[in-house]
mmCIF file of C-alpha atoms in Angstrom:
data_model
loop_
_atom_site.group_PDB
_atom_site.id
_atom_site.type_symbol
_atom_site.label_atom_id
_atom_site.label_comp_id
_atom_site.label_asym_id
_atom_site.label_seq_id
_atom_site.Cartn_x
_atom_site.Cartn_y
_atom_site.Cartn_z
ATOM 1 C CA ILE A 1 10.482 15.896 -60.323
ATOM 2 C CA ASN A 2 11.492 13.455 -57.570
ATOM 3 C CA LYS A 3 15.061 13.373 -58.892
ATOM 4 C CA SER A 4 15.118 17.182 -58.895
ATOM 5 C CA ILE A 5 13.873 17.271 -55.318
ATOM 6 C CA ASP A 6 16.640 14.870 -54.216
ATOM 7 C CA TYR A 7 19.240 16.961 -56.071
ATOM 8 C CA PHE A 8 18.106 20.220 -54.460
ATOM 9 C CA LYS A 9 18.070 18.632 -51.007
ATOM 10 C CA ARG A 10 21.663 17.469 -51.475
ATOM 11 C CA ALA A 11 22.671 20.914 -52.748
ATOM 12 C CA ILE A 12 21.104 22.546 -49.686
ATOM 13 C CA GLN A 13 22.973 20.251 -47.303
ATOM 14 C CA ILE A 14 26.310 20.807 -49.057
ATOM 15 C CA SER A 15 25.819 24.592 -49.021
ATOM 16 C CA ARG A 16 24.945 24.507 -45.323
ATOM 17 C CA ASP A 17 27.994 22.393 -44.550
ATOM 18 C CA ILE A 18 30.299 24.974 -46.168
ATOM 19 C CA ASP A 19 28.307 27.940 -44.780
ATOM 20 C CA LYS A 20 27.058 29.407 -48.081
ATOM 21 C CA PRO A 21 23.662 30.891 -47.129
ATOM 22 C CA VAL A 22 22.997 32.472 -50.539
ATOM 23 C CA SER A 23 23.525 29.113 -52.228
ATOM 24 C CA VAL A 24 21.217 27.555 -49.634
ATOM 25 C CA ALA A 25 18.551 30.142 -50.476
ATOM 26 C CA THR A 26 18.901 29.514 -54.225
ATOM 27 C CA SER A 27 18.424 25.776 -53.796
ATOM 28 C CA LEU A 28 15.549 26.298 -51.354
ATOM 29 C CA ALA A 29 13.807 28.468 -53.954
ATOM 30 C CA ASN A 30 14.259 25.763 -56.589
ATOM 31 C CA LEU A 31 12.990 23.136 -54.153
ATOM 32 C CA ALA A 32 9.921 25.284 -53.421
ATOM 33 C CA LEU A 33 9.181 25.460 -57.148
ATOM 34 C CA ALA A 34 9.486 21.672 -57.430
ATOM 35 C CA HIS A 35 7.021 21.180 -54.586
ATOM 36 C CA LYS A 36 4.622 23.632 -56.209
ATOM 37 C CA ARG A 37 4.748 21.582 -59.399
ATOM 38 C CA ILE A 38 3.684 18.426 -57.592
ATOM 39 C CA GLY A 39 0.921 20.261 -55.727
ATOM 40 C CA ASP A 40 2.558 20.281 -52.282
ATOM 41 C CA TYR A 41 1.742 23.926 -51.645
ATOM 42 C CA ALA A 42 2.224 23.826 -47.874
ATOM 43 C CA LYS A 43 5.819 22.671 -48.346
ATOM 44 C CA ALA A 44 6.386 25.209 -51.125
ATOM 45 C CA LEU A 45 5.162 28.015 -48.845
ATOM 46 C CA SER A 46 7.349 26.842 -45.964
ATOM 47 C CA LEU A 47 10.452 26.698 -48.171
ATOM 48 C CA SER A 48 9.698 30.104 -49.670
ATOM 49 C CA LYS A 49 9.522 31.595 -46.189
ATOM 50 C CA GLU A 50 12.972 30.145 -45.458
ATOM 51 C CA VAL A 51 14.332 31.842 -48.567
ATOM 52 C CA ILE A 52 12.893 35.188 -47.456
ATOM 53 C CA GLN A 53 14.327 34.742 -43.967
ATOM 54 C CA ILE A 54 17.840 34.101 -45.281
ATOM 55 C CA TYR A 55 17.893 37.139 -47.547
ATOM 56 C CA ASP A 56 16.350 39.287 -44.818
ATOM 57 C CA GLU A 57 18.944 38.207 -42.242
ATOM 58 C CA LYS A 58 21.785 38.776 -44.707
ATOM 59 C CA ASN A 59 20.248 42.112 -45.790
ATOM 60 C CA ILE A 60 20.454 41.178 -49.496
ATOM 61 C CA LYS A 61 17.566 43.393 -50.467
ATOM 62 C CA ILE A 62 17.342 42.835 -54.210
ATOM 63 C CA ASN A 63 17.232 39.049 -53.700
ATOM 64 C CA LEU A 64 14.713 39.624 -50.928
ATOM 65 C CA GLY A 65 12.511 41.514 -53.379
ATOM 66 C CA ILE A 66 12.647 38.641 -55.874
ATOM 67 C CA ALA A 67 11.925 36.119 -53.108
ATOM 68 C CA LYS A 68 8.908 38.109 -51.951
ATOM 69 C CA LEU A 69 7.634 38.308 -55.534
ATOM 70 C CA ASN A 70 7.927 34.519 -55.874
ATOM 71 C CA TYR A 71 6.222 34.027 -52.507
ATOM 72 C CA ALA A 72 3.426 36.400 -53.514
ATOM 73 C CA ASN A 73 2.955 34.542 -56.801
ATOM 74 C CA LEU A 74 2.586 31.287 -54.872
ATOM 75 C CA LEU A 75 0.105 32.827 -52.428
ATOM 76 C CA TYR A 76 -1.927 34.190 -55.314
ATOM 77 C CA TYR A 77 -1.797 30.854 -57.135
ATOM 78 C CA ILE A 78 -3.403 29.037 -54.206
ATOM 79 C CA GLY A 79 -5.992 31.748 -53.547
ATOM 80 C CA TYR A 80 -4.562 33.952 -50.785
ATOM 81 C CA THR A 81 -5.184 37.173 -52.694
ATOM 82 C CA ASP A 82 -4.865 39.691 -49.876
ATOM 83 C CA ARG A 83 -1.661 38.153 -48.533
ATOM 84 C CA ALA A 84 -0.296 38.058 -52.059
ATOM 85 C CA ARG A 85 -1.026 41.754 -52.571
ATOM 86 C CA GLY A 86 0.795 42.654 -49.363
ATOM 87 C CA ASN A 87 3.899 40.755 -50.448
ATOM 88 C CA TYR A 88 3.749 42.241 -53.953
ATOM 89 C CA LEU A 89 3.743 45.728 -52.445
ATOM 90 C CA GLU A 90 6.671 44.890 -50.144
ATOM 91 C CA ALA A 91 8.601 43.495 -53.113
ATOM 92 C CA LEU A 92 7.765 46.624 -55.102
ATOM 93 C CA GLU A 93 9.306 48.886 -52.469
ATOM 94 C CA LEU A 94 12.480 46.804 -52.473
ATOM 95 C CA GLY A 95 12.635 46.916 -56.263
ATOM 96 C CA LYS A 96 12.197 50.678 -56.308
ATOM 97 C CA GLU A 97 14.992 51.079 -53.776
ATOM 98 C CA PHE A 98 17.437 49.645 -56.317
ATOM 99 C CA ASN A 99 15.614 50.777 -59.479
ATOM 100 C CA ALA A 100 15.428 47.103 -60.483
ATOM 101 C CA LEU A 101 13.324 47.662 -63.593
ATOM 102 C CA PRO A 102 12.691 44.016 -64.596
ATOM 103 C CA LEU A 103 11.547 43.218 -61.049
ATOM 104 C CA ILE A 104 9.372 46.342 -60.779
ATOM 105 C CA GLY A 105 7.734 45.619 -64.119
ATOM 106 C CA MET A 106 6.912 42.036 -63.160
ATOM 107 C CA ILE A 107 5.409 43.163 -59.849
ATOM 108 C CA TYR A 108 3.190 45.753 -61.520
ATOM 109 C CA ARG A 109 2.056 43.086 -63.981
ATOM 110 C CA SER A 110 1.261 40.689 -61.139
ATOM 111 C CA LEU A 111 -0.754 43.396 -59.380
ATOM 112 C CA GLY A 112 -2.552 44.101 -62.642
ATOM 113 C CA LEU A 113 -3.420 40.424 -63.113
ATOM 114 C CA LEU A 114 -4.660 40.249 -59.529
ATOM 115 C CA GLU A 115 -7.003 43.210 -60.132
ATOM 116 C CA LEU A 116 -8.079 41.848 -63.518
ATOM 117 C CA ASN A 117 -9.167 38.576 -61.939
ATOM 118 C CA LYS A 118 -11.134 40.523 -59.319
ATOM 119 C CA ASN A 119 -12.928 42.378 -62.138
ATOM 120 C CA ASN A 120 -11.327 45.683 -61.144
ATOM 121 C CA ALA A 121 -10.646 46.598 -64.753
ATOM 122 C CA LYS A 122 -9.629 50.227 -64.279
ATOM 123 C CA LYS A 123 -7.134 49.394 -61.534
ATOM 124 C CA ALA A 124 -5.818 46.534 -63.645
ATOM 125 C CA ILE A 125 -5.290 48.897 -66.577
ATOM 126 C CA GLU A 126 -3.420 51.309 -64.298
ATOM 127 C CA TYR A 127 -1.013 48.636 -63.071
ATOM 128 C CA LEU A 128 -0.563 46.972 -66.456
ATOM 129 C CA THR A 129 0.139 50.288 -68.182
ATOM 130 C CA LYS A 130 2.852 51.001 -65.614
ATOM 131 C CA ALA A 131 4.213 47.496 -66.126
ATOM 132 C CA ASN A 132 4.432 47.864 -69.893
ATOM 133 C CA LYS A 133 6.216 51.217 -69.649
ATOM 134 C CA ILE A 134 8.812 49.694 -67.326
ATOM 135 C CA HIS A 135 9.157 46.559 -69.495
ATOM 136 C CA LYS A 136 9.997 48.853 -72.408
ATOM 137 C CA ASP A 137 12.535 50.819 -70.359
ATOM 138 C CA ALA A 138 14.116 47.500 -69.311
ATOM 139 C CA LYS A 139 13.918 46.117 -72.900
ATOM 140 C CA HIS A 140 12.093 43.107 -71.446
ATOM 141 C CA GLN A 141 10.528 41.943 -74.710
ATOM 142 C CA ILE A 142 8.765 38.762 -73.596
ATOM 143 C CA ALA A 143 7.194 40.627 -70.685
ATOM 144 C CA ILE A 144 5.890 43.299 -73.088
ATOM 145 C CA GLU A 145 4.140 40.638 -75.172
ATOM 146 C CA ILE A 146 2.375 39.051 -72.199
ATOM 147 C CA THR A 147 1.449 42.318 -70.504
ATOM 148 C CA THR A 148 0.074 43.735 -73.756
ATOM 149 C CA THR A 149 -2.246 40.708 -73.993
ATOM 150 C CA LEU A 150 -3.377 41.292 -70.405
ATOM 151 C CA LEU A 151 -4.014 44.958 -71.183
ATOM 152 C CA ALA A 152 -6.285 43.923 -74.042
ATOM 153 C CA GLN A 153 -8.207 41.685 -71.633
ATOM 154 C CA ALA A 154 -8.488 44.509 -69.100
ATOM 155 C CA TYR A 155 -9.882 46.924 -71.697
ATOM 156 C CA GLU A 156 -12.309 44.237 -72.885
ATOM 157 C CA GLN A 157 -13.453 43.765 -69.282
ATOM 158 C CA ASP A 158 -13.917 47.537 -69.039
ATOM 159 C CA GLU A 159 -15.985 47.415 -72.271
ATOM 160 C CA ASP A 160 -13.514 49.730 -73.997
ATOM 161 C CA PHE A 161 -13.435 47.641 -77.146
ATOM 162 C CA GLU A 162 -11.503 50.185 -79.196
ATOM 163 C CA ASN A 163 -8.504 49.980 -76.889
ATOM 164 C CA ALA A 164 -8.995 46.253 -76.438
ATOM 165 C CA ALA A 165 -8.733 45.782 -80.210
ATOM 166 C CA LYS A 166 -5.699 48.058 -80.393
ATOM 167 C CA TYR A 167 -3.763 46.199 -77.712
ATOM 168 C CA ILE A 168 -4.652 42.703 -78.865
ATOM 169 C CA THR A 169 -3.615 43.557 -82.421
ATOM 170 C CA ARG A 170 -0.287 44.701 -81.032
ATOM 171 C CA ALA A 171 0.043 41.576 -78.880
ATOM 172 C CA VAL A 172 -0.656 39.252 -81.803
ATOM 173 C CA MET A 173 1.905 41.117 -83.908
ATOM 174 C CA LEU A 174 4.541 40.795 -81.177
ATOM 175 C CA THR A 175 3.907 37.104 -80.557
ATOM 176 C CA ASN A 176 3.784 36.317 -84.276
ATOM 177 C CA ARG A 177 7.169 37.975 -84.623
ATOM 178 C CA ARG A 178 8.536 35.623 -81.966
ATOM 179 C CA ARG A 179 6.864 32.635 -83.647
ATOM 180 C CA HIS A 180 8.676 33.423 -86.897
ATOM 181 C CA GLU A 181 11.962 33.556 -84.989
ATOM 182 C CA TYR A 182 11.400 29.952 -83.848
ATOM 183 C CA THR A 183 9.948 28.337 -86.970
ATOM 184 C CA THR A 184 11.437 24.905 -86.160
ATOM 185 C CA ASN A 185 10.056 24.852 -82.624
ATOM 186 C CA SER A 186 6.523 23.514 -82.111
ATOM 187 C CA TYR A 187 6.373 25.624 -78.943
ATOM 188 C CA SER A 188 6.127 28.718 -81.123
ATOM 189 C CA GLU A 189 2.490 27.936 -81.959
ATOM 190 C CA TYR A 190 1.701 27.401 -78.290
ATOM 191 C CA TYR A 191 3.396 30.679 -77.402
ATOM 192 C CA THR A 192 1.033 32.673 -79.634
ATOM 193 C CA LEU A 193 -2.094 30.915 -78.350
ATOM 194 C CA PRO A 194 -2.987 33.324 -75.488
ATOM 195 C CA SER A 195 -3.001 36.403 -77.717
ATOM 196 C CA ARG A 196 -4.954 34.587 -80.450
ATOM 197 C CA CYS A 197 -7.581 33.412 -77.944
ATOM 198 C CA VAL A 198 -8.003 36.911 -76.509
ATOM 199 C CA LYS A 199 -8.279 38.310 -80.038
ATOM 200 C CA ALA A 200 -11.089 35.858 -80.800
ATOM 201 C CA LEU A 201 -12.918 37.001 -77.665
ATOM 202 C CA ILE A 202 -12.529 40.697 -78.461
ATOM 203 C CA ASP A 203 -13.526 40.195 -82.095
ATOM 204 C CA THR A 204 -16.992 39.123 -80.912
ATOM 205 C CA HIS A 205 -17.548 42.672 -79.609
ATOM 206 C CA ILE A 206 -16.344 44.683 -82.610
#
């Protein structure tokens, strides 16, 4: 990680020297992620704000939407739920402005996960259902797999075990399909673990 941090810092300085603000923002975003990985959340937040500022000043709205999504994810990760929600909603409006389906789908999923972890099952189901529809329109296959697993969890939380079983069966099928595509990769077993764990939980109710 330390080598990555040094590399991104050099990239930022070079991009600033040649007046390439978008390149600066890209490297700042990568540097923020590196600081998140080492647990320096204050620095990650500060860098993420710089990214947002650059895209806002340059009026690059689609990049601004992505930056706000990343910032919201970081806020949510460290427990600032209300601030995260506000940034998710701002990112959603930017995504809708450009009909950026992958971005919109990911934001709805993030909102659904936020509600799921607050035990607001019905609101979570609403957001996650929207997310899955948009994932399908965008042909965002990996996102479909993850969101389908979250939908199963939301229905289980809502004590709708029939729908929970339906969605987790679908999620396991989708992730197993991906596992078979990567039979030589040990990661394939890890990739299917979330859906298998949720299935085990739901099976105790049916």
